[in-house]
Tab-separated table of C-alpha atoms in Angstrom:
chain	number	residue	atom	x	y	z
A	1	UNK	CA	77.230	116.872	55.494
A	2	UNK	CA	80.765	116.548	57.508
A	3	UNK	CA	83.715	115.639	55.488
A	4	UNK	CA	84.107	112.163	56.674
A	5	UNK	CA	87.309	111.537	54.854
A	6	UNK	CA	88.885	114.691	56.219
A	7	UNK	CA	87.900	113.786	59.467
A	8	UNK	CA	89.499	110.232	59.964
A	9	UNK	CA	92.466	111.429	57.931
A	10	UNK	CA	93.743	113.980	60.665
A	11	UNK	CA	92.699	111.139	63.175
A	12	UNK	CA	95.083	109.007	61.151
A	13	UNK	CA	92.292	106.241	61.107
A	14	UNK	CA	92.944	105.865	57.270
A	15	UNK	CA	95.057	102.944	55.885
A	16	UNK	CA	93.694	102.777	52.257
A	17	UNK	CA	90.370	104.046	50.753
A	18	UNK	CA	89.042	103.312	47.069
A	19	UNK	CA	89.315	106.278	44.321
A	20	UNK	CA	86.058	108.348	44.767
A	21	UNK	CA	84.823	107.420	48.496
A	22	UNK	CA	85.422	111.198	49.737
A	23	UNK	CA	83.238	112.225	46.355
A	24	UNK	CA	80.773	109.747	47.116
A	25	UNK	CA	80.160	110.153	50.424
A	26	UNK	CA	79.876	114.237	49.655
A	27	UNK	CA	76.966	113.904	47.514
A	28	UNK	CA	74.369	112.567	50.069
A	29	UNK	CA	73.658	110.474	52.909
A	30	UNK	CA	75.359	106.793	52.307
A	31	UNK	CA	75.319	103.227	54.357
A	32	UNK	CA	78.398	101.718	55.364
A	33	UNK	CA	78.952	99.007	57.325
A	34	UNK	CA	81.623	96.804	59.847
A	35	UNK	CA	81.385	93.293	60.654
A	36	UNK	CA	82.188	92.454	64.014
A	37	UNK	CA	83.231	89.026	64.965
A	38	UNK	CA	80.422	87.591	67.524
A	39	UNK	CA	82.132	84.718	69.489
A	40	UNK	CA	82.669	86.828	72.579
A	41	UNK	CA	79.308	88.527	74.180
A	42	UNK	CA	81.397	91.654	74.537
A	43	UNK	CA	83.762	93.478	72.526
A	44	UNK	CA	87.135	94.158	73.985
A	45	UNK	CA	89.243	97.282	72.825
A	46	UNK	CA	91.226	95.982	69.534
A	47	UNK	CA	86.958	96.317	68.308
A	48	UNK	CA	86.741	99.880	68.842
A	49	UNK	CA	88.594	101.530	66.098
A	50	UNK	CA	85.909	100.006	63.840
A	51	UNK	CA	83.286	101.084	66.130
A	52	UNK	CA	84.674	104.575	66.251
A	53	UNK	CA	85.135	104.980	62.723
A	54	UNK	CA	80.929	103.482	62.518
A	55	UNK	CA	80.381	107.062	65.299
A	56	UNK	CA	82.167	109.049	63.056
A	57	UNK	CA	80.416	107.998	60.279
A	58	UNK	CA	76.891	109.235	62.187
A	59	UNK	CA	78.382	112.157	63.249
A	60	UNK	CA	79.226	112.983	59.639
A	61	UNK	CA	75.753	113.006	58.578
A	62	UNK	CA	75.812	109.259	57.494
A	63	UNK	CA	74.108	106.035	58.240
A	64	UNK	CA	75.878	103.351	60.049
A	65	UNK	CA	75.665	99.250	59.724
A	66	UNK	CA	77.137	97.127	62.291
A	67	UNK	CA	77.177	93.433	60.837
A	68	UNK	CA	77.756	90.663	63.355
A	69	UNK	CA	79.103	87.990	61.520
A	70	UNK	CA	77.027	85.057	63.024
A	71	UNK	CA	77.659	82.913	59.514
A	72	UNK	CA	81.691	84.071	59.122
A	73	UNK	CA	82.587	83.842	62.917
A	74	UNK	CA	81.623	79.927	62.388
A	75	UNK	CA	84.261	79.666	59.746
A	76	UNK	CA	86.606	81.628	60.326
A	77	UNK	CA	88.875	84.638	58.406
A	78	UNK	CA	92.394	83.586	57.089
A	79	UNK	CA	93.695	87.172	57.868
A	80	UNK	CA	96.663	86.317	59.671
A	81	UNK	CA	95.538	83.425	61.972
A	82	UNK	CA	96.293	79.988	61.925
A	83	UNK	CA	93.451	78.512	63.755
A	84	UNK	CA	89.775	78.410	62.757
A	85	UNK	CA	87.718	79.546	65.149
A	86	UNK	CA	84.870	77.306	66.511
A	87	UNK	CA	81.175	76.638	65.381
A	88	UNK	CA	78.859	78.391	67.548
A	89	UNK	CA	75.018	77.040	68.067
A	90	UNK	CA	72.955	79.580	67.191
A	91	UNK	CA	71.144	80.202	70.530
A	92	UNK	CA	74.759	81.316	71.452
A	93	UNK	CA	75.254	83.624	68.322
A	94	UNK	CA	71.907	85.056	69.283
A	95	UNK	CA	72.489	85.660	72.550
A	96	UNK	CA	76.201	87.283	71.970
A	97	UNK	CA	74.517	89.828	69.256
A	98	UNK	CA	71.950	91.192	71.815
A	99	UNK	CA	75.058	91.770	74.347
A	100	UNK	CA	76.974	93.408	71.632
A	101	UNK	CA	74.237	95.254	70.441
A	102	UNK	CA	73.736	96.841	73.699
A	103	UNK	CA	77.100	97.670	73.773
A	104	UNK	CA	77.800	99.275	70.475
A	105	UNK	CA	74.348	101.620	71.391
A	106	UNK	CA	76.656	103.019	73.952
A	107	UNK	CA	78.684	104.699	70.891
A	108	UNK	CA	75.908	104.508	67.835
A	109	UNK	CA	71.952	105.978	68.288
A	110	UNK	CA	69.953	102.564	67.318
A	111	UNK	CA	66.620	104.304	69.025
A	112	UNK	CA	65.844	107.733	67.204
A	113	UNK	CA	63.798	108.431	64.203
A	114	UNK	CA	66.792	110.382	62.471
A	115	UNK	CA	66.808	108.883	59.037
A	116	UNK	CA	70.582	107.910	59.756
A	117	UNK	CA	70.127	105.970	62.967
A	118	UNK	CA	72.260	102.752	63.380
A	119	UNK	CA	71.136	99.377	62.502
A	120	UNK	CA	72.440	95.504	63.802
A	121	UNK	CA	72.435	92.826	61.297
A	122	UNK	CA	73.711	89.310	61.288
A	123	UNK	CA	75.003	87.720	58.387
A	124	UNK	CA	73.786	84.318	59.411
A	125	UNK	CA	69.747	85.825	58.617
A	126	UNK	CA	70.428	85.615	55.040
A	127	UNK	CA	73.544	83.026	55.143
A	128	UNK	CA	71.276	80.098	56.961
A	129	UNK	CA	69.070	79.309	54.136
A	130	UNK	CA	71.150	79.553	51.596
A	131	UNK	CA	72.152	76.063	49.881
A	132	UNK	CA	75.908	75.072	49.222
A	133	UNK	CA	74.941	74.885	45.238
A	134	UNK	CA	72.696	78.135	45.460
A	135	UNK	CA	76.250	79.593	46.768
A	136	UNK	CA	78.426	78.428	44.066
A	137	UNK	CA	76.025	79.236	41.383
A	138	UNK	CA	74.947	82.257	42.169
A	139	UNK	CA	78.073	83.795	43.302
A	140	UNK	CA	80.890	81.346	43.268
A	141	UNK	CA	81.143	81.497	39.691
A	142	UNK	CA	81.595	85.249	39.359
A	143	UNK	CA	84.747	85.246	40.775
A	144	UNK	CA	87.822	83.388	39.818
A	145	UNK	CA	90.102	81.330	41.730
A	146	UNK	CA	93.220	83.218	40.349
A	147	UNK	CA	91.576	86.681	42.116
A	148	UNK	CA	90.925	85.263	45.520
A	149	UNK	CA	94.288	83.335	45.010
A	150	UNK	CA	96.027	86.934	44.437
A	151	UNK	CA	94.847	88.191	47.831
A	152	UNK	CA	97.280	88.970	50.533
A	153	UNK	CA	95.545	87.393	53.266
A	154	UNK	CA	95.750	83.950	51.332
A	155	UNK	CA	99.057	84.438	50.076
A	156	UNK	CA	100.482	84.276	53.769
A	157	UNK	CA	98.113	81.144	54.545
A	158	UNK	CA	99.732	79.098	51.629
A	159	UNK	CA	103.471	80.725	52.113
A	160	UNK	CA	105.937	78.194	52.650
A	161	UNK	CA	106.970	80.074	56.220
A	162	UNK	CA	102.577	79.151	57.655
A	163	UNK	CA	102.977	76.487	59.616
A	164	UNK	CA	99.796	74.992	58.462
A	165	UNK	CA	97.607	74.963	55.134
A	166	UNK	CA	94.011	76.834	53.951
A	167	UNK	CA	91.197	74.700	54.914
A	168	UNK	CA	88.431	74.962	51.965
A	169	UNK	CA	86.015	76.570	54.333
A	170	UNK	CA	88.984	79.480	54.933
A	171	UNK	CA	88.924	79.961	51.383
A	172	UNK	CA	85.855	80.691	50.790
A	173	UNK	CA	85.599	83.472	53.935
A	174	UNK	CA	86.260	86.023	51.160
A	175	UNK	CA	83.022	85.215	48.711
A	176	UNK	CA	80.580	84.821	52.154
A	177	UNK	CA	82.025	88.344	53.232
A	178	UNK	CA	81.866	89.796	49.414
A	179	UNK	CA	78.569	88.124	49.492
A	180	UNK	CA	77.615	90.125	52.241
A	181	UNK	CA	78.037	93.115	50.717
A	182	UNK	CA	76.038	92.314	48.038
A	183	UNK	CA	73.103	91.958	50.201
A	184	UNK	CA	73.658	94.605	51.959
A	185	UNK	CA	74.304	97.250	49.159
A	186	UNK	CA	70.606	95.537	47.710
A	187	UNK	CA	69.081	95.349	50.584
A	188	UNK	CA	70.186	98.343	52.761
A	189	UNK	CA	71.754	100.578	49.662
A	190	UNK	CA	75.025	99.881	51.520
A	191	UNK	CA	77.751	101.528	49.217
A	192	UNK	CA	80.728	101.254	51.745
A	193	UNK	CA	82.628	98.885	53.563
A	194	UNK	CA	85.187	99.310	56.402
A	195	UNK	CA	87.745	97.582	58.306
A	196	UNK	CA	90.826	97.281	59.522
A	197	UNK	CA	93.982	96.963	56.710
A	198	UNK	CA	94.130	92.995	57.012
A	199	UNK	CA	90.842	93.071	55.444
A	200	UNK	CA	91.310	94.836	52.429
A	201	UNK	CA	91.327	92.017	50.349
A	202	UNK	CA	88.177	90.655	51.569
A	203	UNK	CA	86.406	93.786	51.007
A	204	UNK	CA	87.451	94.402	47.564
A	205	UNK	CA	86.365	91.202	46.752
A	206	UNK	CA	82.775	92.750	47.816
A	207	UNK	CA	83.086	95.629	45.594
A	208	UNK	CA	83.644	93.021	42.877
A	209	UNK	CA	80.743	91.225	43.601
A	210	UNK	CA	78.449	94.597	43.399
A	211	UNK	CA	80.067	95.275	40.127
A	212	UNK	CA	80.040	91.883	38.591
A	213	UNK	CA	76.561	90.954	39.503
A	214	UNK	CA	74.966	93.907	40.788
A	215	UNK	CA	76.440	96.249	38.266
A	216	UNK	CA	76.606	98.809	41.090
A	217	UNK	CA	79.917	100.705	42.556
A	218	UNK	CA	80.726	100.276	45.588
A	219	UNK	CA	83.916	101.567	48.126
A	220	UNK	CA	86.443	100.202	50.456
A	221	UNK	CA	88.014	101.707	53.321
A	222	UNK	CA	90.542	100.500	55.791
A	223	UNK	CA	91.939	101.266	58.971
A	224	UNK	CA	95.428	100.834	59.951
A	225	UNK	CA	95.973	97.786	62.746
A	226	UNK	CA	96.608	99.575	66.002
A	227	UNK	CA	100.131	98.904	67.242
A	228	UNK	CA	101.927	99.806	70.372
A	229	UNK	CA	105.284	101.514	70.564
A	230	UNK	CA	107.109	99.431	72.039
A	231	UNK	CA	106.307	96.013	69.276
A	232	UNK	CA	103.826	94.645	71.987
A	233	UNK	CA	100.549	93.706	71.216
A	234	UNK	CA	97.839	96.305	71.444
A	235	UNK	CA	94.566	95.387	73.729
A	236	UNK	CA	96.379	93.306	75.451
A	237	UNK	CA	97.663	92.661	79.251
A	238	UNK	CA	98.301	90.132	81.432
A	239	UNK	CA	95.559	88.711	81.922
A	240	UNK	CA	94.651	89.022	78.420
A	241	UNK	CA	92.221	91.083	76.220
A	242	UNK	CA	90.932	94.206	77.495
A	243	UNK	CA	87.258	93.529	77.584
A	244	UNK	CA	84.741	96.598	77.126
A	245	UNK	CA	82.289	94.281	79.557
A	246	UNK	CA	82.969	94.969	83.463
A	247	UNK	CA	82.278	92.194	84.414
A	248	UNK	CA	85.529	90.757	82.229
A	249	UNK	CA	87.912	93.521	82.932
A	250	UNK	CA	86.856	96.164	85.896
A	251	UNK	CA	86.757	100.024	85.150
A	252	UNK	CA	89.445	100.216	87.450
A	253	UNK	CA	91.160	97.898	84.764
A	254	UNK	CA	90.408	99.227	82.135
A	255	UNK	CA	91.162	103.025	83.228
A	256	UNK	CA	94.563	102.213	83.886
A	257	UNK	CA	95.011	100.266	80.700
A	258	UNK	CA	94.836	103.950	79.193
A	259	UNK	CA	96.486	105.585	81.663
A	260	UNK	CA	100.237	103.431	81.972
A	261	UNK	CA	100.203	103.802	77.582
A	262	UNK	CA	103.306	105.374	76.568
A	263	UNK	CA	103.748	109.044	75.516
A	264	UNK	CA	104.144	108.723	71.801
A	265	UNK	CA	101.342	105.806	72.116
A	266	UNK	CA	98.889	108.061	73.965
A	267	UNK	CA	99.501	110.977	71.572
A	268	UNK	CA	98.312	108.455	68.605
A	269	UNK	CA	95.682	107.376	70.913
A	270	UNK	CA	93.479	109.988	71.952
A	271	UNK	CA	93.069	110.815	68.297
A	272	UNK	CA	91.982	107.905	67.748
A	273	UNK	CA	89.600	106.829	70.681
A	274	UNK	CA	87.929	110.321	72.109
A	275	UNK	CA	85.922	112.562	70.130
A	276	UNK	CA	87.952	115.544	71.435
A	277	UNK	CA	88.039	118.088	68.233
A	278	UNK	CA	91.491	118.588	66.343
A	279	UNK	CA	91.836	121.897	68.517
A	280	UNK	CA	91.709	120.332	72.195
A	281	UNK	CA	94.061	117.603	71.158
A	282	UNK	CA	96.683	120.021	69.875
A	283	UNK	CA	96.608	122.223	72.645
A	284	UNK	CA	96.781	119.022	75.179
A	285	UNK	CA	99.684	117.361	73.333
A	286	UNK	CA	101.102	121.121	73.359
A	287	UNK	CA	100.884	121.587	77.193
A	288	UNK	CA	101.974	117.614	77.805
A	289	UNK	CA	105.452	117.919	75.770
A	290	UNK	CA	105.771	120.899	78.034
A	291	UNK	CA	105.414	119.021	80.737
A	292	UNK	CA	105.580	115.297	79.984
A	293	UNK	CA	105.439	113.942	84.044
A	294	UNK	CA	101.926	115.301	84.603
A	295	UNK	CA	100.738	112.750	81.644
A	296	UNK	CA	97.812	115.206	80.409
A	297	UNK	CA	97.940	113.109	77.235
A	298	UNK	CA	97.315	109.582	79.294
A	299	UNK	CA	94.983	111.078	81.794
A	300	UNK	CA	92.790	112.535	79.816
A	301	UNK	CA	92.650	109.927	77.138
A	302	UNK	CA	91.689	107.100	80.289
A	303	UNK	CA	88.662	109.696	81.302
A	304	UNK	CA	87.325	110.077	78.315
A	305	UNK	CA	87.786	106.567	77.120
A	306	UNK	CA	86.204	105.398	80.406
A	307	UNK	CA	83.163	107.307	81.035
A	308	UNK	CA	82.946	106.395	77.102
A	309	UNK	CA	82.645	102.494	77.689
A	310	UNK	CA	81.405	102.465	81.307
A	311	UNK	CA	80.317	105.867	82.989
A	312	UNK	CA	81.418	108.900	85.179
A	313	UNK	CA	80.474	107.041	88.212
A	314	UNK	CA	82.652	104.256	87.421
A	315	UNK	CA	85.732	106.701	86.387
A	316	UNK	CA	85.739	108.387	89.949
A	317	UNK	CA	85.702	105.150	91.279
A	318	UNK	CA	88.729	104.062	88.955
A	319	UNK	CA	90.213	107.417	90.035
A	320	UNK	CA	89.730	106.738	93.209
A	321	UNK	CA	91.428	103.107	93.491
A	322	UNK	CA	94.086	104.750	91.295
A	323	UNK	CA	94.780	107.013	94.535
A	324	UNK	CA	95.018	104.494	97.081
A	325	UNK	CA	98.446	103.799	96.020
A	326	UNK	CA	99.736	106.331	94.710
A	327	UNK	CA	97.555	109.619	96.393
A	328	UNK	CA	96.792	110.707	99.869
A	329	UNK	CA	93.485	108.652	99.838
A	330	UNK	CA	92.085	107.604	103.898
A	331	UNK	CA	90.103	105.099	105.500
A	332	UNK	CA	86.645	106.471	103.761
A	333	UNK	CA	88.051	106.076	100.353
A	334	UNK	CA	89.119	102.379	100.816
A	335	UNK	CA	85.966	101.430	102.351
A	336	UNK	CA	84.085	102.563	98.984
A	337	UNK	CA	85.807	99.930	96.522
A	338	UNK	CA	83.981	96.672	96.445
A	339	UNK	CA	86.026	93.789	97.076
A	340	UNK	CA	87.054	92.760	93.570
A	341	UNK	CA	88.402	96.178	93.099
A	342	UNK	CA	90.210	96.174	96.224
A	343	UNK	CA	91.896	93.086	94.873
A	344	UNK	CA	92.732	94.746	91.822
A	345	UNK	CA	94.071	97.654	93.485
A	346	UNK	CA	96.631	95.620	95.794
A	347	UNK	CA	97.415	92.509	93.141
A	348	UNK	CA	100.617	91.240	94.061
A	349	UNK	CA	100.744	92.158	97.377
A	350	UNK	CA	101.301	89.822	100.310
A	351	UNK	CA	98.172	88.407	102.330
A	352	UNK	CA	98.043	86.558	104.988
A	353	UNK	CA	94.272	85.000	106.721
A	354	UNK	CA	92.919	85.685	109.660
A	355	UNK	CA	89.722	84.047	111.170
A	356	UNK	CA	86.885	86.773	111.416
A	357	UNK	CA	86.533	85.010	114.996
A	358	UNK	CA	89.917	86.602	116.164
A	359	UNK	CA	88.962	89.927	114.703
A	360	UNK	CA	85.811	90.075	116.710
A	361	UNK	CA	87.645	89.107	119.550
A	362	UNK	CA	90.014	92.164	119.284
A	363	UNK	CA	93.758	91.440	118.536
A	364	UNK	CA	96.812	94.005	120.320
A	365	UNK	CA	98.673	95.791	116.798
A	366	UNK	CA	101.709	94.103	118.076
A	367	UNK	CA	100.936	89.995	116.839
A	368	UNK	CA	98.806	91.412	114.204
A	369	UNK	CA	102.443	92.906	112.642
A	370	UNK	CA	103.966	89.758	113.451
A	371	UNK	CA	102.928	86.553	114.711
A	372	UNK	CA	99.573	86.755	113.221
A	373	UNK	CA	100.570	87.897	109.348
A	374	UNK	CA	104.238	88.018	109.486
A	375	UNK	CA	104.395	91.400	108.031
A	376	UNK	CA	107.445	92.095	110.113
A	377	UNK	CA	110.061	89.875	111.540
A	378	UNK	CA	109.106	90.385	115.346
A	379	UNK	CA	107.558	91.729	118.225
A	380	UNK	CA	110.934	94.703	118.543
A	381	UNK	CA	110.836	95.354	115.133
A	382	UNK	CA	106.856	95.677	114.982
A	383	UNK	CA	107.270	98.411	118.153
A	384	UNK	CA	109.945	99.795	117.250
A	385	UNK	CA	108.071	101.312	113.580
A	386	UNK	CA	104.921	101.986	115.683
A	387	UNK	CA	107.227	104.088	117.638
A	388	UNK	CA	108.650	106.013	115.010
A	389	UNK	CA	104.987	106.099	113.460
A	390	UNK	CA	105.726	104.581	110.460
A	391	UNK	CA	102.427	101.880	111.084
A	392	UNK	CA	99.117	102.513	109.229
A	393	UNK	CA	95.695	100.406	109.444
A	394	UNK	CA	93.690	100.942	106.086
A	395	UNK	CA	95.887	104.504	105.769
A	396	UNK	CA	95.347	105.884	108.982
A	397	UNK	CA	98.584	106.245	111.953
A	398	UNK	CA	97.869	104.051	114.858
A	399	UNK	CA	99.905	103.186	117.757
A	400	UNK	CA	101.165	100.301	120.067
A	401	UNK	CA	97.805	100.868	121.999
A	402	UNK	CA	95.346	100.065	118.686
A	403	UNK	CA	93.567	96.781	118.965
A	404	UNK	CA	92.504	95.677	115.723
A	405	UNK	CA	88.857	94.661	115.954
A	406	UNK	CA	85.429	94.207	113.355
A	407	UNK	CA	85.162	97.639	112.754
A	408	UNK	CA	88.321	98.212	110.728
A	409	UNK	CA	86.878	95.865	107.967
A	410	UNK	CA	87.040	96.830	104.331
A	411	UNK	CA	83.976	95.546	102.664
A	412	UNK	CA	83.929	92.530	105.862
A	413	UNK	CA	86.380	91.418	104.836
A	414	UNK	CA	89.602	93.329	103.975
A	415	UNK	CA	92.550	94.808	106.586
A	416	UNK	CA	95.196	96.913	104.545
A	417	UNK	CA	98.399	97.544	106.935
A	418	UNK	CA	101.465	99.798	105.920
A	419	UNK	CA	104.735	100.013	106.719
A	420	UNK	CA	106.286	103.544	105.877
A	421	UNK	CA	105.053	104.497	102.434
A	422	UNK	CA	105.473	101.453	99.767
A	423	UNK	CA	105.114	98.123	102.144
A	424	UNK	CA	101.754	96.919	102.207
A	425	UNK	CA	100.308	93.779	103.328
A	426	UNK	CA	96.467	92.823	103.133
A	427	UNK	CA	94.626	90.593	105.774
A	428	UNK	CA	91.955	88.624	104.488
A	429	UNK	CA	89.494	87.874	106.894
A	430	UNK	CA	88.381	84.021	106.785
């Protein structure tokens, strides 16, 4: 049995922990579990610290519960947020919890016989069938209105500074989740319960519940909320959440996520989200203070992170769309992005369209620089940099004499021209 306490403490995944949890969890195997919010059908990156502290929890000898919450994502958690969420059907719920299981078994072993191995549940399995007065009898009256009144995450809800009220529904979140604790530490002999710090209070209310009807003991554990260094919101970009699904943010995406986080962020980080030992990650933050410009920390953290979530295949290709810009990638390399990644790569950079008829047809270098895109002012100024050899077609030299024809077609469909080292301009061929 691994010290599972020690082990997220150094990792400074610990925010609070109830009296006893490192004793309990020493004596044998135990069950904890982590609800995950299902009204996405993937998880984006602000999921994985509860995920991660699930792996640990494996690793350490111990068996793992991952709870989607198909009957509290319909209702919605008064930690901090003002708006409810919205009712999901259930073919919905259903369909998001396969998607998430699959990607939660890329972190926790569902398939092997090892008494530990991971289990999925849904709250809304033992939640559907259970009547409104069942509820109130059977476990609304075991806990006052003065407790859940006392908890932090209703106290800033019915401050004067919230902009709106507590619906009823939001007040009860707390006895559903407590509730599902109780079933789960009858069911499943579930003795601990994790999440991040804004649900402390909801948890403890759980432990109450196991005490108060179960007579049992049960523990709480918390996370801190991941933060970034600079007071902006963590697991977020532009474009929005950082999704762990490809299809809703690209490896290429996602890898540089990790790689443009800050030094003192990526030092927190890679504690945090790799499974490198205490060891490695000394030595690495050693040999990146030394040398802060190579970003060891930030490199190293977006490999393992990546082939973590997606696969090694996808990090070369990340790596290798990270190079276009920056490295001395060619021709070869650009041809092996597909096209959204190409478009990720060169975001922000002017296009102009060309028909694919005029490509075919062969057009002089000349009015492709100029009349055709615009990419320089005229015909002189368009010789004069082929001249002085400053003029590349998908990162290769060419001259006044190059004709630009079907075969220099990324993916059918791409031209990238260059103009000394940091203008680029992409054709897209219509």
């Amino acid at each position: 049995m691994k010290n599972f306490i020690e082990e997220v403490t150094w990792r400074g995944m610990l925010h609070d922990v109830m009296p006893g949890t490192e004793e309990h969890l020493m004596e044998q195997m135990r069950v904890a579990y982590v609800g995950i919010d299902p009204t996405a059908d993937s998880l984006h990156i602000g999921h994985l610290v509860g995920v991660m502290l699930l792996k640990h929890f494996q690793i350490s000898g111990h068996k793992p519960l991952a709870l989607v919450g198909g009957a509290t994502g319909m209702i919605g958690d008064p930690s901090g947020k003002s708006n409810e969420r919205n009712l999901l059907d259930e073919a919905t719920l259903r369909h998001n919890q396969e998607a998430i299981k699959e990607q939660l078994s890329r972190f926790l072993d569902f398939t092997s016989n090892a008494e530990n191995a991971a289990e999925l549940v849904n709250n809304y399995d033992w939640m559907k069938n259970f009547s409104f007065l069942e509820f109130i009898r059977d476990v609304g009256k075991h806990i006052t209105v003065n407790y859940m009144m006392a908890k932090d995450s209703v106290k800033k809800r019915l401050s004067s500074e919230a902009a709106e009220g507590m619906s009823f529904t939001e007040f009860t979140y707390q006895l559903v989740q407590g509730y599902d604790f109780l079933h789960l530490y009858r069911d499943k002999s579930c003795t601990l319960q994790m999440g991040g710090s804004d649900q402390w209070g909801n948890i403890t209310t759980g432990t109450e519940l196991v005490r108060r009807i179960a007579s049992g003991k049960a523990y709480a554990l918390t996370c801190p909320l991941i933060t970034k260094a600079d007071g902006t919101k963590f697991g977020k970009s532009e474009g929005g959440n950082i999704w762990l699904d490809a299809a809703r943010t690209s490896p290429y995406k996602f890898y540089q996520y990790w790689l443009n986080t800050s030094d003192v962020d990526a030092e927190k980080y890679i504690k945090i989200f790799t499974f490198l030992s205490k060891e490695e990650i000394e030595d690495l933050t050693e040999k990146h203070r030394e040398a802060p410009h190579l970003r060891l920390l930030q490199k190293r953290l977006a490999e393992e992170i990546t082939v973590m979530v997606h696969s090694k295949e996808d990090l070369d290709n990340a790596i290798k769309a990270s190079g276009i810009l920056f490295g001395n990638s060619n021709a070869e390399d650009l041809k092996q992005l597909d096209a959204a990644t190409f478009l990720e790569v060169f975001d922000g950079v002017p296009q102009a369209e060309i028909a694919k008829t005029e490509i075919e047809a062969g057009i002089n270098i000349v009015d492709v620089l100029n009349e055709k895109t615009g990419f320089l002012k005229s015909n002189g100024e368009a010789r004069r940099a082929l001249t002085a050899n400053s003029i590349s077609v998908n990162r290769e030299k060419v001259t006044e004499e190059f004709v630009l024809s079907s075969k220099d077609l990324i993916n059918n469909q791409f031209v990238l021209l260059q103009s000394g080292k940091k203008n680029y301009f992409v054709i897209r061929v219509v």
